[in-house]
CSV table of C-alpha atoms in Angstrom, one decimal:
chain,number,residue,atom,x,y,z
A,1,MET,CA,68.3,40.5,102.8
A,2,LEU,CA,69.6,41.2,99.2
A,3,GLY,CA,66.9,43.8,98.8
A,4,VAL,CA,64.0,41.6,99.7
A,5,THR,CA,61.5,43.2,102.0
A,6,ASP,CA,59.0,41.4,104.3
A,7,LEU,CA,60.4,37.9,103.6
A,8,PRO,CA,58.0,36.1,106.0
A,9,THR,CA,55.0,37.5,104.2
A,10,TYR,CA,56.4,36.5,100.8
A,11,LEU,CA,57.0,32.9,102.0
A,12,VAL,CA,53.4,32.6,103.3
A,13,GLY,CA,52.0,33.9,100.0
A,14,LEU,CA,54.3,31.6,98.1
A,15,VAL,CA,53.1,28.5,99.9
A,16,LEU,CA,49.5,29.4,99.3
A,17,ILE,CA,50.2,30.0,95.6
A,18,VAL,CA,52.1,26.8,95.1
A,19,LEU,CA,49.4,24.8,96.7
A,20,LEU,CA,46.8,26.1,94.3
A,21,PRO,CA,46.1,23.4,91.6
A,22,GLY,CA,47.1,24.2,88.1
A,23,PRO,CA,47.9,22.5,84.8
A,24,ASN,CA,51.6,22.0,85.7
A,25,SER,CA,51.1,20.2,89.0
A,26,LEU,CA,48.2,18.2,87.5
A,27,TYR,CA,50.3,17.0,84.6
A,28,VAL,CA,53.2,16.0,86.9
A,29,LEU,CA,50.8,14.1,89.1
A,30,SER,CA,49.4,12.3,86.1
A,31,VAL,CA,52.8,11.4,84.7
A,32,ALA,CA,54.0,10.1,88.0
A,33,ALA,CA,50.9,7.9,88.5
A,34,ARG,CA,51.3,6.5,85.0
A,35,ARG,CA,55.1,6.1,84.6
A,36,GLY,CA,56.6,6.2,88.1
A,37,VAL,CA,59.0,8.5,90.0
A,38,ARG,CA,61.8,8.8,87.4
A,39,VAL,CA,59.5,10.0,84.6
A,40,GLY,CA,57.6,12.1,87.1
A,41,TYR,CA,60.7,14.0,87.9
A,42,ARG,CA,61.4,14.5,84.1
A,43,ALA,CA,58.0,16.3,83.9
A,44,ALA,CA,58.8,18.2,87.1
A,45,MET,CA,62.1,19.4,85.5
A,46,GLY,CA,60.1,20.8,82.6
A,47,VAL,CA,58.0,22.8,85.0
A,48,TRP,CA,61.0,24.1,86.9
A,49,CYS,CA,62.8,25.2,83.7
A,50,GLY,CA,59.6,26.8,82.3
A,51,ASP,CA,59.0,28.7,85.5
A,52,THR,CA,62.6,29.8,85.7
A,53,VAL,CA,62.3,31.2,82.1
A,54,LEU,CA,59.1,33.0,83.0
A,55,MET,CA,60.8,34.5,86.1
A,56,VAL,CA,63.7,35.8,84.1
A,57,LEU,CA,61.4,37.2,81.5
A,58,SER,CA,59.3,38.9,84.2
A,59,ALA,CA,62.4,40.5,85.8
A,60,ALA,CA,63.5,41.7,82.3
A,61,GLY,CA,60.2,43.5,81.8
A,62,VAL,CA,58.5,41.2,79.3
A,63,ALA,CA,55.3,41.3,81.4
A,64,SER,CA,55.0,45.0,80.7
A,65,LEU,CA,55.4,44.4,77.0
A,66,LEU,CA,52.6,41.8,77.1
A,67,GLN,CA,50.3,44.1,79.1
A,68,GLY,CA,51.0,47.0,76.7
A,69,ASN,CA,50.5,45.0,73.5
A,70,PRO,CA,47.0,43.3,73.4
A,71,LEU,CA,47.8,41.6,70.0
A,72,LEU,CA,50.9,39.9,71.4
A,73,PHE,CA,49.2,38.9,74.6
A,74,GLY,CA,46.3,37.5,72.6
A,75,ILE,CA,48.6,35.4,70.4
A,76,VAL,CA,50.4,33.9,73.4
A,77,LYS,CA,47.1,33.4,75.3
A,78,TYR,CA,45.3,31.6,72.5
A,79,ALA,CA,48.4,29.5,71.7
A,80,GLY,CA,48.5,28.3,75.3
A,81,ALA,CA,44.8,27.7,75.4
A,82,GLY,CA,45.0,25.6,72.2
A,83,TYR,CA,47.8,23.5,73.6
A,84,LEU,CA,45.9,22.8,76.9
A,85,THR,CA,42.8,21.9,74.8
A,86,TRP,CA,44.9,19.4,72.8
A,87,LEU,CA,46.2,17.8,75.9
A,88,ALA,CA,42.6,17.6,77.3
A,89,VAL,CA,41.2,16.0,74.2
A,90,GLY,CA,44.0,13.4,74.3
A,91,MET,CA,43.1,12.6,78.0
A,92,LEU,CA,39.4,12.3,77.2
A,93,ARG,CA,40.1,9.9,74.3
A,94,ALA,CA,42.3,7.8,76.5
A,95,ALA,CA,39.5,7.7,79.1
A,96,ARG,CA,37.1,6.4,76.4
A,97,VAL,CA,39.5,3.6,75.5
A,98,LEU,CA,39.9,2.7,79.2
A,99,TRP,CA,36.1,2.6,79.7
A,100,LYS,CA,35.6,0.3,76.7
A,101,SER,CA,38.4,-2.1,77.9
A,102,ARG,CA,37.3,-2.0,81.6
A,103,HIS,CA,36.6,-5.8,81.6
A,104,GLU,CA,40.0,-6.8,80.4
A,105,ARG,CA,42.4,-8.2,83.0
A,106,SER,CA,45.8,-8.1,81.4
A,107,GLY,CA,48.3,-6.6,83.9
A,108,GLU,CA,50.4,-5.1,81.2
A,109,GLU,CA,47.5,-3.5,79.4
A,110,ALA,CA,46.2,-2.2,82.7
A,111,ALA,CA,49.6,-0.6,83.4
A,112,ASP,CA,49.3,1.3,80.1
A,113,ALA,CA,45.5,1.9,80.5
A,114,THR,CA,45.9,5.5,81.6
A,115,GLY,CA,46.1,6.3,77.9
A,116,ALA,CA,49.5,7.8,78.0
A,117,ALA,CA,52.0,7.1,75.2
A,118,PRO,CA,55.3,5.4,76.1
A,119,GLU,CA,57.8,7.8,77.6
A,120,ALA,CA,59.8,8.1,74.4
A,121,VAL,CA,56.6,9.3,72.5
A,122,GLU,CA,55.1,11.3,75.3
A,123,ARG,CA,58.2,13.4,76.1
A,124,PRO,CA,57.0,14.5,79.6
A,125,TYR,CA,59.8,17.1,79.9
A,126,ARG,CA,58.9,18.9,76.7
A,127,ARG,CA,55.1,18.7,77.5
A,128,ALA,CA,55.6,20.1,81.0
A,129,LEU,CA,57.9,22.8,79.6
A,130,LEU,CA,55.4,23.9,77.0
A,131,ILE,CA,52.6,24.0,79.5
A,132,SER,CA,54.6,26.3,81.7
A,133,LEU,CA,55.8,28.6,78.8
A,134,PHE,CA,52.4,29.0,77.1
A,135,ASN,CA,51.0,30.8,80.1
A,136,PRO,CA,51.2,34.6,79.8
A,137,LYS,CA,49.3,35.1,83.0
A,138,ALA,CA,52.1,33.4,84.8
A,139,ILE,CA,54.5,36.1,83.5
A,140,LEU,CA,52.2,38.8,84.6
A,141,PHE,CA,51.8,37.1,88.0
A,142,PHE,CA,55.5,36.7,88.6
A,143,ILE,CA,56.3,40.4,88.0
A,144,SER,CA,53.3,41.7,89.9
A,145,PHE,CA,54.0,39.4,92.9
A,146,PHE,CA,57.8,39.7,93.0
A,147,VAL,CA,57.9,43.5,92.7
A,148,GLN,CA,56.0,43.9,95.9
A,149,PHE,CA,58.9,42.4,97.8
A,150,VAL,CA,61.8,44.2,96.1
A,151,ASP,CA,63.3,47.2,97.8
A,152,PRO,CA,63.3,50.0,95.1
A,153,GLU,CA,66.3,51.6,96.8
A,154,TYR,CA,68.5,48.4,96.6
A,155,ALA,CA,71.4,48.9,94.3
A,156,HIS,CA,71.2,45.4,92.7
A,157,PRO,CA,67.5,44.5,92.2
A,158,ALA,CA,68.5,41.6,89.9
A,159,LEU,CA,69.8,39.8,93.0
A,160,SER,CA,66.5,40.3,94.7
A,161,PHE,CA,64.6,38.7,91.9
A,162,VAL,CA,67.1,35.8,91.9
A,163,LEU,CA,66.5,35.2,95.6
A,164,LEU,CA,62.7,35.3,95.2
A,165,GLY,CA,62.9,33.0,92.2
A,166,VAL,CA,65.1,30.5,94.0
A,167,LEU,CA,62.7,30.4,96.9
A,168,ALA,CA,59.8,29.9,94.5
A,169,ASN,CA,61.5,27.0,92.8
A,170,VAL,CA,62.4,25.3,96.1
A,171,ALA,CA,58.8,25.5,97.2
A,172,SER,CA,57.7,24.1,93.8
A,173,ALA,CA,60.3,21.3,94.0
A,174,LEU,CA,59.0,20.2,97.5
A,175,TYR,CA,55.4,20.3,96.3
A,176,LEU,CA,55.9,18.5,93.1
A,177,SER,CA,58.0,15.8,94.9
A,178,ALA,CA,55.1,15.2,97.2
A,179,LEU,CA,52.8,14.8,94.2
A,180,ILE,CA,55.2,12.5,92.4
A,181,PHE,CA,55.5,10.1,95.3
A,182,GLY,CA,51.8,10.3,96.0
A,183,GLY,CA,51.1,9.7,92.3
A,184,THR,CA,53.1,6.5,92.3
A,185,ARG,CA,51.1,5.1,95.2
A,186,LEU,CA,47.9,5.9,93.3
A,187,ALA,CA,49.3,4.1,90.2
A,188,ALA,CA,48.7,0.6,91.7
A,189,ALA,CA,45.0,1.3,92.3
A,190,PHE,CA,44.7,2.7,88.7
A,191,ARG,CA,46.3,-0.4,87.3
A,192,ARG,CA,43.9,-2.7,89.1
A,193,ARG,CA,40.8,-0.8,88.5
A,194,LYS,CA,40.2,0.4,85.0
A,195,ARG,CA,37.0,2.2,85.9
A,196,LEU,CA,38.9,4.3,88.5
A,197,SER,CA,41.6,5.0,86.0
A,198,ALA,CA,39.1,6.0,83.3
A,199,GLY,CA,37.3,8.3,85.8
A,200,ALA,CA,40.6,9.9,86.9
A,201,THR,CA,41.7,10.5,83.3
A,202,THR,CA,38.3,12.0,82.5
A,203,ALA,CA,38.5,14.3,85.5
A,204,ALA,CA,42.1,15.4,84.4
A,205,GLY,CA,40.9,16.1,80.9
A,206,ALA,CA,38.0,18.1,82.1
A,207,LEU,CA,40.3,20.2,84.4
A,208,PHE,CA,42.6,20.9,81.5
A,209,LEU,CA,39.7,22.0,79.4
A,210,GLY,CA,38.7,24.3,82.3
A,211,PHE,CA,42.3,25.7,82.4
A,212,ALA,CA,42.1,26.4,78.6
A,213,VAL,CA,38.7,28.2,78.9
A,214,LYS,CA,40.0,30.2,81.9
A,215,LEU,CA,43.0,31.3,79.9
A,216,THR,CA,40.9,32.1,76.8
A,217,VAL,CA,38.5,34.4,78.7
A,218,SER,CA,41.3,36.1,80.7
A,219,SER,CA,42.4,39.6,79.9
A,220,ALA,CA,45.8,41.2,80.0
């Protein structure tokens, strides 16, 4: 179909890949838990737009450029790792504030106790978009994964990439939607229990640091 070979295998691999935890899904979950469904979907839109850009760049051959240019790959890699580190430090600082204020009982303060800035300041769409774009390994992944399912004899390979990309974004939309609605249910517990919120925020910050380290030590 449209030059795509072995579609069932692609779908199975896609589901497994989407379910793997990463900085994008973790950030969407965090935003949804703190700010609700509407803002959670703003973050999700950033992820989808970022992934779409990476898919288009992959199909256009940017991945080959990054693989063949260690300096360019290093610049993008360290920029992405630096941004993830900045997010992690912010989360850890927020967790510290939460822990110090754990005995306070103000409902409004508890609602903001996850340490996130108001929506207008945090800009969840932009943050999610940058998290997606500052990930050169994702570009390399998309081209190395997609190319396995494109028929080299097909006259219009661009259509094959479009189909594979649409399916990937549909799978991502379903998964992020589940995280968003699950995150809002967790929000009530976070608001009532500052220790729980501080612990969750600390864990999220530690995971983002882990993603930054993993990206830093990766090779093209």
